Coordinates of C-alpha atoms and ligand atoms in Angstrom, one line a residue:
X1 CA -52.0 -47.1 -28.6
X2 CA -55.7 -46.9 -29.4
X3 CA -57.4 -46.5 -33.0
X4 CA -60.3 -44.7 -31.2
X5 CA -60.9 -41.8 -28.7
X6 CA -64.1 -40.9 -27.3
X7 CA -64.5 -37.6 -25.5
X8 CA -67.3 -38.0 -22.9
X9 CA -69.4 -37.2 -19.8
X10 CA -72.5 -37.9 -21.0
X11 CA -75.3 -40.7 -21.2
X12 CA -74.2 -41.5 -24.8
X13 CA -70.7 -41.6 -24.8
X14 CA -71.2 -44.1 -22.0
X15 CA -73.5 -46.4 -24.5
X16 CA -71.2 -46.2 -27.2
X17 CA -68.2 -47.1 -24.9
X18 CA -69.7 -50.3 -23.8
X19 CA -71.0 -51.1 -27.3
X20 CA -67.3 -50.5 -28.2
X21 CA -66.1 -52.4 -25.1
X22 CA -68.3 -55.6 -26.1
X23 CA -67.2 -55.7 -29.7
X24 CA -63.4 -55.6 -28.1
X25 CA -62.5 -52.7 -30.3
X26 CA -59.7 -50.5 -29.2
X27 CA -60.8 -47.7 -28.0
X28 CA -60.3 -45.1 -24.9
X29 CA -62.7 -43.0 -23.3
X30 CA -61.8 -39.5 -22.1
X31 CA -63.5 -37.4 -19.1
X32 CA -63.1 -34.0 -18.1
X33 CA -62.6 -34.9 -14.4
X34 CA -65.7 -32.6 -13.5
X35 CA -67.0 -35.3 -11.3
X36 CA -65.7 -36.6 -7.9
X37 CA -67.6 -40.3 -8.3
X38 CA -67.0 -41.1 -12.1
X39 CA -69.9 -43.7 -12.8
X40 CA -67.3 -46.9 -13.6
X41 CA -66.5 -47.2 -17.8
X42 CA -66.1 -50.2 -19.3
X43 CA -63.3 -48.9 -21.5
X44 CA -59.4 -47.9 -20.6
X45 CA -60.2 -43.9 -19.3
X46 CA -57.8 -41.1 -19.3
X47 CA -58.9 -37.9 -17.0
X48 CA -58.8 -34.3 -17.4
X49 CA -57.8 -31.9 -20.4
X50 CA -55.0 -32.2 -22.9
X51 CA -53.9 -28.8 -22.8
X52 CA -55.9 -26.8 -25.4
X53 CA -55.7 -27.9 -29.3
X54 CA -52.1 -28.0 -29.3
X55 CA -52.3 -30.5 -26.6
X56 CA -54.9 -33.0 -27.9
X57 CA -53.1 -32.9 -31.4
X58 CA -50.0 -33.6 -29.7
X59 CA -52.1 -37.1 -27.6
X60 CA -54.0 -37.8 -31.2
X61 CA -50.5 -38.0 -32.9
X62 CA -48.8 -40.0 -29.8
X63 CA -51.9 -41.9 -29.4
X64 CA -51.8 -43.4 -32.7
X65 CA -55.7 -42.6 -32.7
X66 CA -57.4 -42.8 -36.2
X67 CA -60.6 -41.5 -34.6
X68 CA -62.2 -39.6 -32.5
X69 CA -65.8 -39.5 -31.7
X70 CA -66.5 -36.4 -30.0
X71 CA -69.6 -37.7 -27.7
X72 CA -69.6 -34.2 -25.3
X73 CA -72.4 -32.5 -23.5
X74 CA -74.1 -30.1 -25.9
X75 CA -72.9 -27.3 -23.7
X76 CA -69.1 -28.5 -23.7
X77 CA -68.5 -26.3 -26.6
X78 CA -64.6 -25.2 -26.1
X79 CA -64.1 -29.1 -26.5
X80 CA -66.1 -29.7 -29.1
X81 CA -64.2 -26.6 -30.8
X82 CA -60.7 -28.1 -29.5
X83 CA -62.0 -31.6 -31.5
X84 CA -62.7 -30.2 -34.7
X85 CA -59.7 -28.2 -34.9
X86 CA -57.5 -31.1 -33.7
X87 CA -59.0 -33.6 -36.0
X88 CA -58.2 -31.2 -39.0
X89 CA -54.4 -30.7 -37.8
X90 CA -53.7 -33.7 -36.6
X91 CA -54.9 -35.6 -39.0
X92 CA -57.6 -38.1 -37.8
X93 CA -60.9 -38.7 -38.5
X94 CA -64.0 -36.9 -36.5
X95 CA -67.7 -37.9 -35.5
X96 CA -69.8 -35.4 -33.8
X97 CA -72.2 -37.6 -31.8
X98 CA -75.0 -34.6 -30.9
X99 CA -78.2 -34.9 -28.5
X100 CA -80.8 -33.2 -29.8
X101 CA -82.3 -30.3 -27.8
X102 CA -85.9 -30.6 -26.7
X103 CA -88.5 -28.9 -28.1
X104 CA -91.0 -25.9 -26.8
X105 CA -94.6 -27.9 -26.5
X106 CA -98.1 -26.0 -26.1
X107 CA -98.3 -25.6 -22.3
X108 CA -94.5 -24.7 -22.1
X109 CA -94.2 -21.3 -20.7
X110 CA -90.1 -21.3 -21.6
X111 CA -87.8 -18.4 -21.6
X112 CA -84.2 -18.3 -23.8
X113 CA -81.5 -16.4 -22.0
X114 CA -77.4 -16.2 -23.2
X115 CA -75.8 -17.7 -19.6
X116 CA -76.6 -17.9 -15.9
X117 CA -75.6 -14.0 -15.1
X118 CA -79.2 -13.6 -17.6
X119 CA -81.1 -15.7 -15.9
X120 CA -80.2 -14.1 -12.4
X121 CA -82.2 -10.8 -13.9
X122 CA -84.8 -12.6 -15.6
X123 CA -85.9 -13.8 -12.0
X124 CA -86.6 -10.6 -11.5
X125 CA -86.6 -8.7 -7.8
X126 CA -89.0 -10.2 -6.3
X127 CA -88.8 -13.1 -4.5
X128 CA -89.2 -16.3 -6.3
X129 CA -88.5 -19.8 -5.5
X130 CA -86.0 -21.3 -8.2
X131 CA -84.5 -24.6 -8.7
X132 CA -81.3 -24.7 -10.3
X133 CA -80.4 -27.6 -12.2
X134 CA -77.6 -25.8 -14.0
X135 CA -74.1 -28.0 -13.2
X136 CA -72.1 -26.4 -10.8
X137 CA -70.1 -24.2 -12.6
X138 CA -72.9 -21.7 -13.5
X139 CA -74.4 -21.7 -9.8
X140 CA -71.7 -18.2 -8.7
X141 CA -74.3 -15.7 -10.2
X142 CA -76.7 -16.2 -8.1
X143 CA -75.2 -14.9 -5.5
X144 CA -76.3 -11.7 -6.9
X145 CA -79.6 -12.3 -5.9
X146 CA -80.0 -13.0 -2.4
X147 CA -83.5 -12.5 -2.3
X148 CA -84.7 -15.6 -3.9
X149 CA -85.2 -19.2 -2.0
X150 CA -83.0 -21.8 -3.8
X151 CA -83.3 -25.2 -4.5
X152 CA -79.8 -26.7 -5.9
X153 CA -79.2 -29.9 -7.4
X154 CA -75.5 -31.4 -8.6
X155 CA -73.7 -34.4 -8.2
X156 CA -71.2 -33.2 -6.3
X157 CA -71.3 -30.9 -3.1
X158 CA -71.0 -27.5 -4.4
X159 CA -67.9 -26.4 -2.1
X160 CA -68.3 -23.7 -0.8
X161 CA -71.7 -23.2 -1.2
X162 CA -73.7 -20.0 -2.0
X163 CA -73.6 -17.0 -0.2
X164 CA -77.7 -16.5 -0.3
X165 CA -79.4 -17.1 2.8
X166 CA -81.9 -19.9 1.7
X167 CA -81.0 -22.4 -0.3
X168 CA -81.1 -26.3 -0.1
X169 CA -78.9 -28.3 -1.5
X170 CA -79.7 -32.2 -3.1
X171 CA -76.8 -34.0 -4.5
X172 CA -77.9 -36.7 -6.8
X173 CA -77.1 -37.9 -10.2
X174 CA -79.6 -38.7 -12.9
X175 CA -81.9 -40.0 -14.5
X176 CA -84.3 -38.4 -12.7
X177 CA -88.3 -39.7 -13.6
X178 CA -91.0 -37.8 -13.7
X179 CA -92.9 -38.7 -10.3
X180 CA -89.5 -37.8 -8.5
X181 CA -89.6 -34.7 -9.7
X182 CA -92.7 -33.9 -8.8
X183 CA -92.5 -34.9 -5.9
X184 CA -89.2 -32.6 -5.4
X185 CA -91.0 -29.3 -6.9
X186 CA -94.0 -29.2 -5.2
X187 CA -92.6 -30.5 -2.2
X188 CA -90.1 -27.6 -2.4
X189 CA -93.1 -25.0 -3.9
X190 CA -91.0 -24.7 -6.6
X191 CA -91.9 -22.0 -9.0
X192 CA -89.3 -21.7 -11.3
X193 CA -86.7 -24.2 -13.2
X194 CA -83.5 -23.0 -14.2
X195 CA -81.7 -25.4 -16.7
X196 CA -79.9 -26.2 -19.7
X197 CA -81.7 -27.6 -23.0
X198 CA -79.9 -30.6 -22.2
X199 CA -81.8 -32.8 -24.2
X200 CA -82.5 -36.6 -24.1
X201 CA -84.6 -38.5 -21.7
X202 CA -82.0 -38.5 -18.1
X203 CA -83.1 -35.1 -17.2
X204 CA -86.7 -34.2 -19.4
X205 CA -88.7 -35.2 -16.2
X206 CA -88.4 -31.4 -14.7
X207 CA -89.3 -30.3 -18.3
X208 CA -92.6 -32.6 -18.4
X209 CA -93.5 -31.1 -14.7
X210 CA -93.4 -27.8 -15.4
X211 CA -95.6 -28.3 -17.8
X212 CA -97.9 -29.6 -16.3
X213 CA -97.9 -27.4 -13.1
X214 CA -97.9 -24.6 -15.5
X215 CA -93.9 -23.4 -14.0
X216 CA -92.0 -21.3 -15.5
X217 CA -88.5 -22.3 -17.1
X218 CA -85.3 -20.1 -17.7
X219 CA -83.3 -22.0 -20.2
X220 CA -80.0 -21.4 -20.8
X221 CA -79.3 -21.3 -24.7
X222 CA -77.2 -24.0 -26.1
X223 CA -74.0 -22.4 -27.2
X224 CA -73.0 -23.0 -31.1
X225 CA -71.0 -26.1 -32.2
X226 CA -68.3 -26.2 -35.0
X227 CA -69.6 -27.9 -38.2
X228 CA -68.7 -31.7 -38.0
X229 CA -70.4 -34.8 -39.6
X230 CA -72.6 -35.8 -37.3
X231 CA -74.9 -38.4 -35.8
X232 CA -77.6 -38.6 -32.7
X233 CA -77.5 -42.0 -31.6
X234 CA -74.4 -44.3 -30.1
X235 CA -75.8 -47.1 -32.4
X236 CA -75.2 -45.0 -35.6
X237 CA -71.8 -44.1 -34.6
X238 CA -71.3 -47.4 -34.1
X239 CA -72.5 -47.8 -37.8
X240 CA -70.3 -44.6 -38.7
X241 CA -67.0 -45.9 -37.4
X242 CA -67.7 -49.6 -38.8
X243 CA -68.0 -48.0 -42.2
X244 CA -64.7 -46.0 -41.4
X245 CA -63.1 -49.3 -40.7
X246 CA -62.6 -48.8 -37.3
X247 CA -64.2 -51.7 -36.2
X248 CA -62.5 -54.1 -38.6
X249 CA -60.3 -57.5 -37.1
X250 CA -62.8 -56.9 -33.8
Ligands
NAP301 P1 -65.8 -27.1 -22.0 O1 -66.0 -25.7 -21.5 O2 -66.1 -27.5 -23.3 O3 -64.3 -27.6 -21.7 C1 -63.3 -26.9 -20.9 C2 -62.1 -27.7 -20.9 O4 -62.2 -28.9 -20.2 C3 -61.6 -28.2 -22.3 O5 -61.0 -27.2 -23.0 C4 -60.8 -29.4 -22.0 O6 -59.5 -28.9 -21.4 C5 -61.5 -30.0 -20.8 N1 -62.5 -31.0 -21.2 C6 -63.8 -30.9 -21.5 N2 -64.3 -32.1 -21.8 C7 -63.3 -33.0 -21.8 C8 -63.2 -34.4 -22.1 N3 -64.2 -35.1 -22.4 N4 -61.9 -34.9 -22.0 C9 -60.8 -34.2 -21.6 N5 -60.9 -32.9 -21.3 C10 -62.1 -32.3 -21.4 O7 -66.5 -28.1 -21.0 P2 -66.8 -28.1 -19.4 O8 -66.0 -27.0 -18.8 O9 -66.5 -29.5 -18.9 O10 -68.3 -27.9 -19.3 C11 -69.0 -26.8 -20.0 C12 -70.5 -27.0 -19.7 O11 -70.9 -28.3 -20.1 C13 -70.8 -26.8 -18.2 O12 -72.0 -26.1 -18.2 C14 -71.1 -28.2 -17.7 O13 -72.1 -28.2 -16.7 C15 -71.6 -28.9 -19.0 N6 -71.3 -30.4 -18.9 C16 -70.0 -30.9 -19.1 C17 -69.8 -32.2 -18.9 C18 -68.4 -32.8 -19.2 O14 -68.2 -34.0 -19.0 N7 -67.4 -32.0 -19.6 C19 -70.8 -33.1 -18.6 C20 -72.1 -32.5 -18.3 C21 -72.3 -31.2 -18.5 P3 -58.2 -28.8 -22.4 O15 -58.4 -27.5 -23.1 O16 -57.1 -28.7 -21.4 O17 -58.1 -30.0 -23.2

C-alpha cells in the first residue's frame, strides 16, 4: 500500500522522490525499465509498464494510491495519456509535474521536425556530420542515410548498433556541462545536433554550444500532453500534494 505513485525517469521525479523519501511519506516511484543501470532511488521502485490504462487503474485501485504525480519525460506522452485517463477512472488524484521546453535565442539556427524519420531528410544528401542525442529508441531511421558520419550518445550500448558505416558511439549519462560538450563537438567536427527539446539544465549544454559555434540543430517537436493540473518544479509538487493532504501524519 502506498498513498503516492510517482511515474519517473527523469531529473525531477528523482528530486521529488528524495524530498518525499526525507519527509518519510509513503510513496513509490515507478520506472519504465528503459535503462540497464537505474541511478539508485531512495524510494520503494516498481519497474516496467502496467499494461496500458486498464492495467495502471487496476495497480491505482490495488495499490490503495490516492495520488499520482505524473513526473515523465516531456516526450513520454503514451504514459502521460495512460495517467490522465487512469486518474479519471480510477479514481485518484493527478499532478502533472512538466519541464518546460527551452526557448529559440538570437544566434539559434533551430529547425522543428514531427519525429526522427524527419530529421533523416532534413539532413539532406549530402554528407554531414550529426550527433545524435535522441535516446535510443529513435536512432533506427538513420539507417536510411548511410552517407552521413555519426556521433551517438546513450546511456546504454545501442545493441545492435547501426548499419551506417561511420559512426561512433559514447555511452554516458548526463548532466553534461557546457566545456564537455564542446570539447566533444569540435573534437568530433560536429556540424549538426539532433535532439529532443528536452528542456531543463542536464542536457542544455549542446544547446548553448551550438550557439555559439553557430551549428545547426534538428529538434524533434515535443509531442502534445493531455490537459492536467500542473506544476514545473518538485518543490511545488511537494507544496501541491501537502495541500492535497498527502503529506499529513509524515
Ligand atoms: P511512452 O511512449 O510514454 O511509454 C510507453 C510505455 O512504457 C507506456 O505505455 C508504459 O507501458 C511504459 N512506461 C513509460 N513510462 C513508464 C513509467 N514511468 N513507469 C511504468 N511504465 C512506464 O514512453 P517511453 O517509450 O519510455 O519513451 C518515449 C520517449 O521518451 C522516448 O523518446 C524516450 O527517449 C523518452 N524518454 C523516456 C524516459 C522514461 O523514463 N520513460 C526517460 C527519458 C526519455 P504500459 O502501457 O504497459 O503501462
Amino acid at each position: 500500500m502506498s498513498r503516492i505513485l510517482i511515474l519517473g525517469g527523469t531529473t525531477e521525479a528523482r528530486e521529488l522522490a528524495t524530498m518525499l523519501a526525507q519527509r518519510g511519506a509513503d510513496a513509490t516511484l515507478s520506472l519504465a525499465g528503459r535503462t540497464a543501470t537505474p541511478v539508485a532511488m531512495p524510494l520503494p521502485t516498481r519497474h516496467g509498464g502496467f499494461g496500458g490504462i486498464a492495467g495502471l487503474v487496476e495497480y491505482l485501485r490495488t495499490s490503495g494510491t490516492e495520488a499520482l504525480v505524473d513526473a515523465t519525460h516531456p516526450y513520454a506522452a503514451a504514459m502521460s495519456h495512460h495517467a490522465a485517463e487512469a486518474s479519471a477512472l480510477a479514481p485518484v488524484k493527478l499532478l502533472a509535474l512538466r519541464r518546460p521546453a527551452w526557448r529559440r535565442q538570437e544566434g539559434d539556427d533551430w529547425l522543428e521536425v514531427g519525429d526522427a524519420a524527419e530529421a533523416v531528410s532534413a539532413l539532406g544528401a549530402a554528407p554531414r556530420r550529426a550527433f545524435l542525442a535522441l535516446g535510443r529508441q529513435e536512432l533506427r531511421p538513420f539507417e536510411a542515410a548511410p552517407q552521413h558520419r555519426y556521433l551517438i550518445r546513450s546511456v546504454d550500448p545501442v545493441e545492435p548498433p547501426l548499419a551506417v558505416p561511420d559512426a561512433l558511439y559514447v555511452v554516458a549519462r548526463g548532466p553534461f556541462d557546457i566545456a564537455w560538450e564542446r570539447l566533444l563537438l569540435e573534437s568530433e567536427a560536429v556540424d549538426t545536433i539532433i535532439c529532443k527539446n528536452s528542456g531543463g539544465t542536464a542536457t542544455y549544454g549542446k544547446i548553448a554550444v551550438a550557439r555559439a559555434l553557430g551549428l545547426r540543430v534538428i529538434m524533434l517537436r515535443r509531442p502534445t500532453l493531455p490537459e492536467a493540473e500542473s506544476v514545473a518544479t518538485p518543490e511545488a509538487a511537494m507544496e501541491w500534494l501537502a495541500h492535497a493532504g498527502m503529506l499529513r501524519g509524515v
